[in-house]
CSV table of C-alpha atoms and ligand atoms in Angstrom, one decimal:
chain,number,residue,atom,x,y,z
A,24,UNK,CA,-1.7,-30.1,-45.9
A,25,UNK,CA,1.7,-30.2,-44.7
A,26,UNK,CA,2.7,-32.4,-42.0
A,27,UNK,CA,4.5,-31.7,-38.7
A,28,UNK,CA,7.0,-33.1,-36.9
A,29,UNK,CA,5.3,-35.3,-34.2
A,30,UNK,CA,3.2,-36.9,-36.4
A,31,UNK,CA,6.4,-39.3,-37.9
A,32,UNK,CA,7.5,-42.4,-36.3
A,33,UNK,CA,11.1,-41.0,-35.9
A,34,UNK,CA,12.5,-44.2,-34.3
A,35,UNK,CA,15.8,-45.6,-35.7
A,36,UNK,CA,14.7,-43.2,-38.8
A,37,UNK,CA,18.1,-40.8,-40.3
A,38,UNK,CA,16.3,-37.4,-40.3
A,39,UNK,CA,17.8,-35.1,-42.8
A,40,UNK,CA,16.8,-31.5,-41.4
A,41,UNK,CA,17.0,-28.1,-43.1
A,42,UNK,CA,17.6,-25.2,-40.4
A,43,UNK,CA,18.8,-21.8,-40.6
A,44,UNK,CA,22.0,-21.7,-38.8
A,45,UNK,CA,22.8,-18.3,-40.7
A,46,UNK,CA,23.7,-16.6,-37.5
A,47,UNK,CA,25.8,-13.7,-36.8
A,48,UNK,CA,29.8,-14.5,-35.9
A,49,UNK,CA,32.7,-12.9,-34.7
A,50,UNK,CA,36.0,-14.0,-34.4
A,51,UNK,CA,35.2,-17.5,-35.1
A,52,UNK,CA,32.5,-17.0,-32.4
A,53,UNK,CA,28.3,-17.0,-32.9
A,54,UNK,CA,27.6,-14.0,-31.2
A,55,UNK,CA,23.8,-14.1,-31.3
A,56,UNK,CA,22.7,-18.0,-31.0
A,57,UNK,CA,19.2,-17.1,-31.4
A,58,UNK,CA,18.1,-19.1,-34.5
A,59,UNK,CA,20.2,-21.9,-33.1
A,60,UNK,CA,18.2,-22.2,-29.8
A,61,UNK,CA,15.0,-22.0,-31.6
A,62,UNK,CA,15.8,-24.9,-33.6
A,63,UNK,CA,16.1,-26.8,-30.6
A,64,UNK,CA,12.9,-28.1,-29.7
A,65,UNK,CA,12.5,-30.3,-33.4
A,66,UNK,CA,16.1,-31.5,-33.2
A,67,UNK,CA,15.7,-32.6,-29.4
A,68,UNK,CA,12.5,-34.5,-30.4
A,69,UNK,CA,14.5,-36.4,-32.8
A,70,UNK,CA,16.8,-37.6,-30.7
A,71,UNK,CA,14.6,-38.2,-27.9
A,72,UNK,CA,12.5,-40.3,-30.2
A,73,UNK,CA,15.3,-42.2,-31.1
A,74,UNK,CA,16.3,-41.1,-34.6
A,75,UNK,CA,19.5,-39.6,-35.7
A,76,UNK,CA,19.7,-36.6,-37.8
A,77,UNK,CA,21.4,-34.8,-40.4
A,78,UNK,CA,21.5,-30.9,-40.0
A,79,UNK,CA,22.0,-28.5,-43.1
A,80,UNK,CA,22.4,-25.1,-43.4
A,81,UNK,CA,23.6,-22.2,-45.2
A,82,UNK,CA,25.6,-19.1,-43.6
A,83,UNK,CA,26.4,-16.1,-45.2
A,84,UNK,CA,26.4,-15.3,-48.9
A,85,UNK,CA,29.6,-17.3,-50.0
A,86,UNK,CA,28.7,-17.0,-53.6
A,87,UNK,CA,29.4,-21.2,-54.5
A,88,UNK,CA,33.1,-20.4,-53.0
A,89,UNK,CA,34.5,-22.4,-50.0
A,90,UNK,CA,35.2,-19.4,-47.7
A,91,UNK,CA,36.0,-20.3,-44.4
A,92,UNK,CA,34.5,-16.4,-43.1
A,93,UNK,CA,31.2,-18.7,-43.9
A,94,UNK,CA,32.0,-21.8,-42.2
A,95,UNK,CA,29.9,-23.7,-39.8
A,96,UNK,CA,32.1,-24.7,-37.6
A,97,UNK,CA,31.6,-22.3,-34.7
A,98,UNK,CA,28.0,-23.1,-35.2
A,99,UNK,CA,28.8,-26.7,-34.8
A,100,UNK,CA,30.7,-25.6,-31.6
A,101,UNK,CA,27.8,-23.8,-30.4
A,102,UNK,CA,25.4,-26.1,-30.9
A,103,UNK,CA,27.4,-29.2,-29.0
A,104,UNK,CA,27.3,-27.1,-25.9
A,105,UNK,CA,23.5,-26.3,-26.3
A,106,UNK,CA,22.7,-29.8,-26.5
A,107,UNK,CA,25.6,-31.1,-24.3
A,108,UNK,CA,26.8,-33.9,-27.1
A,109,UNK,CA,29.4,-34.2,-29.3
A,110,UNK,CA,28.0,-34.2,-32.7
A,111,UNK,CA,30.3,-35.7,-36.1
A,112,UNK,CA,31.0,-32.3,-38.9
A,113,UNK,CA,31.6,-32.8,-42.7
A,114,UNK,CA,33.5,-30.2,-44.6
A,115,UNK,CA,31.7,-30.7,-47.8
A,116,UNK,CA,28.2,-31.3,-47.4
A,117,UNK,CA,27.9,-34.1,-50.0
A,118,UNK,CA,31.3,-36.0,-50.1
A,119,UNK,CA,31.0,-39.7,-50.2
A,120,UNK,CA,32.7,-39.6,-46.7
A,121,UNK,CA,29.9,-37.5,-45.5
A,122,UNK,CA,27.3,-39.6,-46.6
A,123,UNK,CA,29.7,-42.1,-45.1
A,124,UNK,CA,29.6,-40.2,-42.1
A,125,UNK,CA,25.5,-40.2,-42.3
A,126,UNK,CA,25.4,-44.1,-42.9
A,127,UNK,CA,27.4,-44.6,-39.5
A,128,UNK,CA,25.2,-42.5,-37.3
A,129,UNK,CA,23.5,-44.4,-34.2
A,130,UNK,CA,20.6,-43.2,-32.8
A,131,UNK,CA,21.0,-39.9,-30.7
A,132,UNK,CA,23.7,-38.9,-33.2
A,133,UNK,CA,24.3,-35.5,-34.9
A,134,UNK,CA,25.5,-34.9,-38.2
A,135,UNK,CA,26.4,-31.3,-39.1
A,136,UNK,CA,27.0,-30.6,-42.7
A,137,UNK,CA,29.6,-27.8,-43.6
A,138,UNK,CA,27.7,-24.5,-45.2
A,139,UNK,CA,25.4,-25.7,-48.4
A,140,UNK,CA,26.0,-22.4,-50.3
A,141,UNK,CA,30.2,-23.6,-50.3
A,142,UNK,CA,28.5,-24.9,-53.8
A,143,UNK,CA,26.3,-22.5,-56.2
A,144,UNK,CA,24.3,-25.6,-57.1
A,145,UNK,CA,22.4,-24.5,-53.9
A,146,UNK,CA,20.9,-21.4,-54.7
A,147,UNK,CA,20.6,-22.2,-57.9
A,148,UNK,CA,18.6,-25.3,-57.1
A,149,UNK,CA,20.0,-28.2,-58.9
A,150,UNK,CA,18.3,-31.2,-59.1
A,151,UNK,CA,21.6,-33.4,-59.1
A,152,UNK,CA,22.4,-31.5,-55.9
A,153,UNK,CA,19.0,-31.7,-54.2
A,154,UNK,CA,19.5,-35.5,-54.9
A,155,UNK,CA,23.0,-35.5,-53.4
A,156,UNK,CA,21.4,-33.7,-50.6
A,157,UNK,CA,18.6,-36.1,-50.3
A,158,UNK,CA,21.0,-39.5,-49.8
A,159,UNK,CA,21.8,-38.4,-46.0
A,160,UNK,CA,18.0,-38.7,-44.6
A,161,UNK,CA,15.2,-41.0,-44.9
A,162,UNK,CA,12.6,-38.5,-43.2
A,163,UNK,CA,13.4,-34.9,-44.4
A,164,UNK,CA,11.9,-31.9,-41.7
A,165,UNK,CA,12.3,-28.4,-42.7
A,166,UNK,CA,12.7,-25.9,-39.8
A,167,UNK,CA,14.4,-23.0,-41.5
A,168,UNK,CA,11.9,-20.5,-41.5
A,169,UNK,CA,14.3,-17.6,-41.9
A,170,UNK,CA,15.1,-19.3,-45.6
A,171,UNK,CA,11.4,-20.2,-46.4
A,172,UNK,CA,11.6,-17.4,-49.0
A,173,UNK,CA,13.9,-19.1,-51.0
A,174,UNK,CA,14.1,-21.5,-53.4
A,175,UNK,CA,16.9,-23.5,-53.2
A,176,UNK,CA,18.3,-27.2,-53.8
A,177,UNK,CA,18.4,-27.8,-49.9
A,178,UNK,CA,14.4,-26.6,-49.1
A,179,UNK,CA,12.9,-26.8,-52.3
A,180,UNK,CA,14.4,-29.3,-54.9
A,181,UNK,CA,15.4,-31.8,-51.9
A,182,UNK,CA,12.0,-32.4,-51.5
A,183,UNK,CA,10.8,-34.2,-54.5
A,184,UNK,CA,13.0,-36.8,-53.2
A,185,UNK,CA,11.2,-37.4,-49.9
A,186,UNK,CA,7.2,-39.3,-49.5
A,187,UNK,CA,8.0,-38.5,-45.8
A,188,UNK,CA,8.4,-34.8,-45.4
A,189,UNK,CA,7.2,-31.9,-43.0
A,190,UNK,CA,8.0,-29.0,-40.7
A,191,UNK,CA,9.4,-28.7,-37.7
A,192,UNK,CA,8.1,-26.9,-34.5
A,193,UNK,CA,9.5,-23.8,-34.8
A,194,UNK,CA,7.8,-23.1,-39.0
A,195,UNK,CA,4.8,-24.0,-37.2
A,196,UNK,CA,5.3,-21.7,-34.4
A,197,UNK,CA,6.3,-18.7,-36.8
A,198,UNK,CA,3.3,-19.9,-39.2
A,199,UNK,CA,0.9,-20.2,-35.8
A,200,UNK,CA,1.8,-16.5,-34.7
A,201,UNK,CA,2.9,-14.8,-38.3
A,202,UNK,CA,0.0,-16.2,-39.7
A,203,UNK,CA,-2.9,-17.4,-37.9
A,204,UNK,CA,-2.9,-15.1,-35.2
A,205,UNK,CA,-3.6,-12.0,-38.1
A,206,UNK,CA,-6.1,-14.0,-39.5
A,207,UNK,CA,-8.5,-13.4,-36.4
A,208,UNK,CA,-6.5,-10.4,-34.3
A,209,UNK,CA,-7.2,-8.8,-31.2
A,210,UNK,CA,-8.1,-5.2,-31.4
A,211,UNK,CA,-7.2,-2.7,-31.8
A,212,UNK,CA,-4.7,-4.2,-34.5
A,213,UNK,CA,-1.8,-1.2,-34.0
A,214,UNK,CA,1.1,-2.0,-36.5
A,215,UNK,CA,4.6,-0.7,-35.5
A,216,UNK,CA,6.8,0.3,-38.5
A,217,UNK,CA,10.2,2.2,-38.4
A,218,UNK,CA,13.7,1.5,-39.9
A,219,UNK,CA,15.0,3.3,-43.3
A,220,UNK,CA,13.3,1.5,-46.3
A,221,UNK,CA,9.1,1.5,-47.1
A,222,UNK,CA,10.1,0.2,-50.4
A,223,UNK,CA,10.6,-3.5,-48.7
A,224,UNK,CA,7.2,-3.2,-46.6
A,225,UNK,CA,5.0,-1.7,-49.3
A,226,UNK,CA,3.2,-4.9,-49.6
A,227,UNK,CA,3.0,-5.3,-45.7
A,228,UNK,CA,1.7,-1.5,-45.6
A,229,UNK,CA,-0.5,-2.6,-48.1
A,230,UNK,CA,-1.8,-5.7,-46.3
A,231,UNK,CA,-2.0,-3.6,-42.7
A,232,UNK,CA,-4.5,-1.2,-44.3
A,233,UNK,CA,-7.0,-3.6,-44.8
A,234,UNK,CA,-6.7,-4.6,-40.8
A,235,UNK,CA,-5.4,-2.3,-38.5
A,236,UNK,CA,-6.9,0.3,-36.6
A,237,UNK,CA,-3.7,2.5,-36.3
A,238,UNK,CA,-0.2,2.6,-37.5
A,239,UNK,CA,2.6,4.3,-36.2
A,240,UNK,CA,5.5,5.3,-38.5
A,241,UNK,CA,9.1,6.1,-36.7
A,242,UNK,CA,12.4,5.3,-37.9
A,243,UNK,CA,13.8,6.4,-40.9
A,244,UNK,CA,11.0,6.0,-43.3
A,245,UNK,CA,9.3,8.4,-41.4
A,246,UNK,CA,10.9,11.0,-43.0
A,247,UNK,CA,9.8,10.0,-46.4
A,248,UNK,CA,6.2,10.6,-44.9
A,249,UNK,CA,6.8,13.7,-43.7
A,250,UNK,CA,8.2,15.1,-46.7
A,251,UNK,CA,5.3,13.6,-49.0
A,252,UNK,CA,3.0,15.7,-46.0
A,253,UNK,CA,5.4,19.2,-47.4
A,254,UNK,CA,7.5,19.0,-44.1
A,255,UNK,CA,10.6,20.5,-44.2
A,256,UNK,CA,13.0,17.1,-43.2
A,257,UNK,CA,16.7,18.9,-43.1
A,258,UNK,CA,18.9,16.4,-43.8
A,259,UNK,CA,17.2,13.4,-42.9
A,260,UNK,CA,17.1,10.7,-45.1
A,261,UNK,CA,14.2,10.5,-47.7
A,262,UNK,CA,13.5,8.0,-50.2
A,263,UNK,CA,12.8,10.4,-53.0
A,264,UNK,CA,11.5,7.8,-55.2
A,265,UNK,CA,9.1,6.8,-52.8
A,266,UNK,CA,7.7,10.3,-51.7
A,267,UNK,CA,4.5,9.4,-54.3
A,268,UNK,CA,3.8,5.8,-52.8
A,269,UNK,CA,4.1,7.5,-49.1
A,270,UNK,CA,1.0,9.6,-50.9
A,271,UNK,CA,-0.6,7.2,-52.0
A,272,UNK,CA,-0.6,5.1,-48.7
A,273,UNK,CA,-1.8,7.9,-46.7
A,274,UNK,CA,-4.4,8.5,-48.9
A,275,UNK,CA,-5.7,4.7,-49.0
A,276,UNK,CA,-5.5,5.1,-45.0
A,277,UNK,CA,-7.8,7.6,-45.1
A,278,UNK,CA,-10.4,6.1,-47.1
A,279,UNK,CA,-10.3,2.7,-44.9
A,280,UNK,CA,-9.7,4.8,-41.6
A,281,UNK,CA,-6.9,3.8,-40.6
A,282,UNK,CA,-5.4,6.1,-38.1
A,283,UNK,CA,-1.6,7.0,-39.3
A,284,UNK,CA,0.4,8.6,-36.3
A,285,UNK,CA,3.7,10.3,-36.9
A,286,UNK,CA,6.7,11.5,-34.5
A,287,UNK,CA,5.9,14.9,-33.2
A,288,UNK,CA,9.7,15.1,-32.5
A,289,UNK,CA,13.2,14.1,-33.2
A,290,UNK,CA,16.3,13.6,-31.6
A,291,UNK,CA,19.1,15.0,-34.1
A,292,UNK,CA,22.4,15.4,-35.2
A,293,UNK,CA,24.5,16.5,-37.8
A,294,UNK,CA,26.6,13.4,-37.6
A,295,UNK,CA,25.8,10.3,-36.9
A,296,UNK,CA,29.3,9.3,-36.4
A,297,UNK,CA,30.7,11.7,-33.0
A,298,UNK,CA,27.9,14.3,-33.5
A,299,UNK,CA,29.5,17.4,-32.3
A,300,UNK,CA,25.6,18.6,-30.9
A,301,UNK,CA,22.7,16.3,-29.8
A,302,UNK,CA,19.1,17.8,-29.4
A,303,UNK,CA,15.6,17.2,-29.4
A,304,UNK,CA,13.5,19.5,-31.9
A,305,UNK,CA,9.7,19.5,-33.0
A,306,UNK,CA,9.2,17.2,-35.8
A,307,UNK,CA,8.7,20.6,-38.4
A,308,UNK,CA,11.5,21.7,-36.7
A,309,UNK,CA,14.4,20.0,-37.9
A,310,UNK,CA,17.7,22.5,-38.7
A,311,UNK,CA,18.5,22.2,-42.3
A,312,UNK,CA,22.0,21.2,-41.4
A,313,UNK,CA,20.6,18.5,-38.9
A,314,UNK,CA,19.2,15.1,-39.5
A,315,UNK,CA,16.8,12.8,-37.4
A,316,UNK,CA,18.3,10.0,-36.2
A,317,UNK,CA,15.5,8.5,-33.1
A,318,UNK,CA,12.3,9.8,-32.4
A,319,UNK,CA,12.2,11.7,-29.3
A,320,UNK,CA,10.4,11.7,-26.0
A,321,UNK,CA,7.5,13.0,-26.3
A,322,UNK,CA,6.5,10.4,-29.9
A,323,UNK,CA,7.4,7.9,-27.1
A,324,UNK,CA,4.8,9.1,-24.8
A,325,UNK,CA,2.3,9.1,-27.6
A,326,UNK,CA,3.4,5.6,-29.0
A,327,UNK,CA,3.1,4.1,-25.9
A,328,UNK,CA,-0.4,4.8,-25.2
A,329,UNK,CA,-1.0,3.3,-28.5
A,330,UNK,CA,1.1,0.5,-27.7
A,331,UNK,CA,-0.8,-0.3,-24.0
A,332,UNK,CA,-4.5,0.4,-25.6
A,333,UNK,CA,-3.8,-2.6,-28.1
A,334,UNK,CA,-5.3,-5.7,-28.5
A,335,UNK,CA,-2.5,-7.4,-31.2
A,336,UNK,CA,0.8,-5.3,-31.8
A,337,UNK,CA,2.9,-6.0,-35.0
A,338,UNK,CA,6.9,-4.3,-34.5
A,339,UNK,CA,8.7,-3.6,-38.1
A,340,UNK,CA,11.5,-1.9,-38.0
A,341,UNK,CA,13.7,0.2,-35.1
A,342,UNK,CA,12.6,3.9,-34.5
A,343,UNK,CA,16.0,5.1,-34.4
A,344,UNK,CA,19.9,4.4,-35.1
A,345,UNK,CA,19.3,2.0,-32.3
A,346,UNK,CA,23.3,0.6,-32.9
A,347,UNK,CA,24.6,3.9,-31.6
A,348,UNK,CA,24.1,4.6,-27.8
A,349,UNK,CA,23.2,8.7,-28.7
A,350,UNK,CA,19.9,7.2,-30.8
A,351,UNK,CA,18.5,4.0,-29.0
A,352,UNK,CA,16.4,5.3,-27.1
A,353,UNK,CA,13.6,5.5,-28.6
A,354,UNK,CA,13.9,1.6,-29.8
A,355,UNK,CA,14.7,0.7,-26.2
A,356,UNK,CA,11.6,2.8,-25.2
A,357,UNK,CA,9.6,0.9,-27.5
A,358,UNK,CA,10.9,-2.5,-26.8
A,359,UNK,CA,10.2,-1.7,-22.9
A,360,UNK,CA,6.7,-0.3,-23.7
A,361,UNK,CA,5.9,-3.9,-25.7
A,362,UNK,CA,7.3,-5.9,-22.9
A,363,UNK,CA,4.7,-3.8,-20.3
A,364,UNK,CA,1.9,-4.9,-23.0
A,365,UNK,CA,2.8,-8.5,-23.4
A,366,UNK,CA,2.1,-8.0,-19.0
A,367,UNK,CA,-1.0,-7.2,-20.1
A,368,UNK,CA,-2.0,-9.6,-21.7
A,369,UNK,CA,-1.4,-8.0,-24.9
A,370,UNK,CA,-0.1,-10.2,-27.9
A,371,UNK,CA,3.2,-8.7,-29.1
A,372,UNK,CA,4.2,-9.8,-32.0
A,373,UNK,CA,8.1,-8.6,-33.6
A,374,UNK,CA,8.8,-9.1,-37.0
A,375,UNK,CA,12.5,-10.5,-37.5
A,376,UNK,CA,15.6,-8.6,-39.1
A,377,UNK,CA,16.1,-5.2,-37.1
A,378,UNK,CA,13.9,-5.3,-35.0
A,379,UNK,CA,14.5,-8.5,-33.8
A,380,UNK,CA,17.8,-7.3,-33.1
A,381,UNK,CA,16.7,-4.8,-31.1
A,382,UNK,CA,14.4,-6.3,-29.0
A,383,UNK,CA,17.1,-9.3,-27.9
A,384,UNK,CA,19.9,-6.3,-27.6
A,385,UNK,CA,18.1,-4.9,-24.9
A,386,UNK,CA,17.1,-7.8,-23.4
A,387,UNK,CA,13.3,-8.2,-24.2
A,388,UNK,CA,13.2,-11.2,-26.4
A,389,UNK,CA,12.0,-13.3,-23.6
A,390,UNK,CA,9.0,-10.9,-22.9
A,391,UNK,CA,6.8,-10.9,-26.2
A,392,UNK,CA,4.4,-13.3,-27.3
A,393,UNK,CA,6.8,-13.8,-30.3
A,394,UNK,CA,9.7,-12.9,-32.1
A,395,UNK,CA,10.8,-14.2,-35.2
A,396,UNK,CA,13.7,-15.8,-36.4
A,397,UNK,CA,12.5,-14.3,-39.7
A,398,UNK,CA,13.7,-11.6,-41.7
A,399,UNK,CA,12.8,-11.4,-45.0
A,400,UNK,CA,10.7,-14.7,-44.6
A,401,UNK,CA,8.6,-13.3,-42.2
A,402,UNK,CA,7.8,-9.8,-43.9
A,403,UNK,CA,7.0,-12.0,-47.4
A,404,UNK,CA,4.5,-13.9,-45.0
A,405,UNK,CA,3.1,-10.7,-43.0
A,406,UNK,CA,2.7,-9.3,-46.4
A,407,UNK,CA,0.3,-12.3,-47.7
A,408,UNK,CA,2.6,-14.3,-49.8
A,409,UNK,CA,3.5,-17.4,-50.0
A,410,UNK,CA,6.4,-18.9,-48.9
A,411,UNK,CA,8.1,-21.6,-52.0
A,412,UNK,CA,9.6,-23.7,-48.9
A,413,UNK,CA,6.5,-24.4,-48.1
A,414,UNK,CA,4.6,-25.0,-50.6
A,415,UNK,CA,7.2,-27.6,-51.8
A,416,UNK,CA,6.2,-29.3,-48.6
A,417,UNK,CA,3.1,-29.3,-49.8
A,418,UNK,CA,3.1,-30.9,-53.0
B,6,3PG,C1,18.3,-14.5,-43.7
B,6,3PG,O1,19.1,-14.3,-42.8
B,6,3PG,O2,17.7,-13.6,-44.2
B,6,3PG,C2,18.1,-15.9,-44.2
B,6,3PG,O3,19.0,-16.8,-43.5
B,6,3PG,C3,18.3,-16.0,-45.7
B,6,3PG,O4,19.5,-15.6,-46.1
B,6,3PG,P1,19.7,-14.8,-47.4
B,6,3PG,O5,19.0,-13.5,-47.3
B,6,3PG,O6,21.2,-14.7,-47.7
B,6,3PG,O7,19.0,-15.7,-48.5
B,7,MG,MG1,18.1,-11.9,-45.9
C-alpha cells in the first residue's frame, strides 16, 4: 500500500517533494501553468500543516548540461505569485549551500531546487545522487505524476532513503480517475482516439478492446485505418509500418464487438502551411494531391452522438492539426461536445499530452471530470502498466 499525503504528521517536518514542474515557457515566461496549479493542493497542505518543503523538479531534456533554456526560475516566479509568498531558489540542486538553504527553512517556507536533470546522475538514477537528493527532506511526497514513468534518482532511487514516504493529492487524483474509474466504468465505455501515431497507443488500443463498447478513430492515425480498409488516403499521412497492426486491431474488434467508427469526411489541403485551397471531401474522396488535415462536419455530427449517448468517455489524441486555425475545428468541436457531456452527467475523462492541450486551448479544461497532467505517464497507466514511481513507493 502506498500512503497519501494526509495521513503524515507534517508539523515542523522538512518535506522533500517531487513534482513535475516541466511546463511549457516562453521568453523566460510559463505559458501554460497547468501542472503548477495542480500541484497546489499537496504543497498548500504542507504549509498549512506547518511543515516546510523542498520542491524538485526537472524541465526540459538538458541532457546533464546546465542550460539556462531549462531553468526553473520562471517557474519559481510563477509559483510565488500562485501561492502569494516568497519562496528561497538554489541554482544547483544539491550544493552544500542548498542543503544549507534546506536546514534554515522555518515552517511555511519554500525551497525550490534548480532543474534536477542540470546533472545526468538524474536520469540515470544514481544512488550517490538519490542520497544527495534525500538530505533536504525528512518526509519525502511524490506528486509528479507526469514523471511516474520514469525511473530516476529524484522518484525512484530517493526513495530507499525515506521510512516516511507517499503521494500527494494530485497522483492520487490521476490514479483515482486514470485508474479506478476504468476498473468499474459507466457505459457505454466510448474511447476517443486521434492524433498521428497508433504505434504509442497500441497497448491502450489493446487494453480498450477488452472494455469499450465503441471507439472512434480521427486524427491522423485515422488514415493508417483507412488505408489498411483499401481506401484511397491521397496524401495523408500513413504509418506504413503499421497498416498490418491497424488489421489486426480491427479484426480483434470484431471478434469482441467493439464498434470501430471512422470519419466519413475530411477537411483537406495540399499544404498545411498557407494552403492555397481548403475543402471538405467524403472520407474515399480525398484528391491524390490533397491530404486530410481535421475531420470534417459531418464525422462531428456522428461523433457527437456517440460522445452524448456515453456513460464514461476516454479523449486520446486531437482529431485534426488543431495548432493551425484552418484545422481546429474538429478538436474544438470535440472538446465542446465533451464539455455538453460532462453537463450531463457524463464522466469525461482526457488523457494528457495533446489533447490536454487542446482541451485547455479552447478553454474546456475546467469542464471535464478530469484532465491529466499526464502524457506519457497517463497512456503507460491507461494502457495497464505499471508505473516504477510508484511502485518504489511501494516497497
Ligand atoms: C513529460 O512532460 O512527459 C514529463 O514531464 C516527463 O518528461 P520526459 O518525457 O522528458 O521524461
Ligand atoms: Mg514525455
Amino acid at each position: 500500500m502506498i500512503r497519501v499525503l494526509h495521513s503524515f504528521d507534517l508539523k515542523k517536518k522538512r518535506v522533500l517533494m517531487r513534482v513535475d514542474f516541466n511546463v511549457p515557457i516562453e521568453n523566460d515566461r510559463v505559458v501554460d501553468s497547468f501542472r503548477i496549479q495542480s500541484a497546489i493542493p499537496s504543497i498548500k497542505e504542507c504549509l498549512d500543516a506547518g511543515s516546510s518543503i523542498v520542491l524538485m523538479s526537472h524541465l526540459g531534456r538538458p541532457n546533464g548540461k546546465i542550460n539556462e533554456k531549462f531553468s526553473l526560475v520562471p517557474v519559481g516566479e510563477t509559483l510565488s505569485d500562485i501561492l502569494e509568498i516568497p519562496i528561497k531558489f538554489s541554482h544547483d540542486c544539491i550544493s552544500e549551500d542548498a542543503i544549507n538553504v534546506t536546514i534554515g527553512l522555518h515552517p511555511g517556507e519554500v525551497h525550490l531546487l534548480e532543474n534536477l536533470r542540470f546533472h545526468s546522475e538524474e536520469t540515470n538514477n544514481i544512488p550517490e545522487f538519490a542520497g544527495k537528493l534525500a538530505r533536504h527532506g525528512q518526509i519525502y511526497v511524490n506528486d509528479a505524476f507526469g514523471t511516474a514513468h520514469r525511473s530516476h534518482a529524484s522518484n525512484v532511487g530517493v526513495t530507499e532513503h525515506f521510512i516516511e514516504k507517499g503521494m500527494g493529492y494530485l497522483m492520487e487524483k490521476e490514479l483515482q480517475y486514470l485508474l479506478e474509474r476504468f476498473k468499474e466504468p459507466k457505459h457505454p465505455l466510448l474511447l476517443i482516439l486521434g492524433g498521428a501515431k497508433i504505434s504509442g497507443k497500441l497497448h491502450l488500443i489493446d487494453r480498450f478492446l477488452d472494455d469499450a463498447d465503441t471507439i472512434l478513430i480521427g486524427g491522423g492515425m485515422a488514415f493508417t485505418f483507412l488505408k489498411a480498409l483499401g481506401v484511397d488516403v491521397g496524401q495523408s499521412i500513413v504509418d506504413s509500418k503499421m497498416v498490418f497492426s491497424a488489421r489486426k486491431i480491427l479484426a480483434r474488434a470484431r471478434r469482441k464487438r467493439v464498434k470501430v467508427v471512422f470519419p466519413v469526411d475530411f477537411v483537406v489541403a495540399e499544404t498545411i502551411e498557407k494552403p492555397k485551397e481548403i475543402k471538405t471531401v467524403a472520407f474515399d474522396s480525398i484528391p491524390d494531391s490533397f491530404m486530410g488535415l481535421d475531420i470534417g462536419t459531418e464525422t462531428v455530427n456522428i461523433f457527437s452522438d456517440y460522445i452524448l449517448g456515453a456513460g464514461t468517455i476516454l479523449w486520446n489524441g486531437p482529431m485534426g492539426v488543431f495548432e493551425k486555425k484552418e484545422f481546429e475545428n474538429g478538436t474544438k468541436a470535440i472538446s465542446k461536445m465533451l464539455s455538453l457531456a460532462y453537463d450531463k452527467g457524463i464522466d469525461t475523462i482526457v488523457g494528457g499530452g495533446e489533447s490536454a492541450a487542446a482541451v485547455k486551448i479552447f478553454g474546456m479544461n475546467e469542464k471535464m471530470t478530469h484532465v491529466s497532467t499526464g502524457g506519457g505517464a497517463s497512456l503507460e497507466l491507461l494502457s495497464g502498466n505499471t508505473l516504477p514511481a510508484l511502485e518504489a513507493l511501494g516497497k
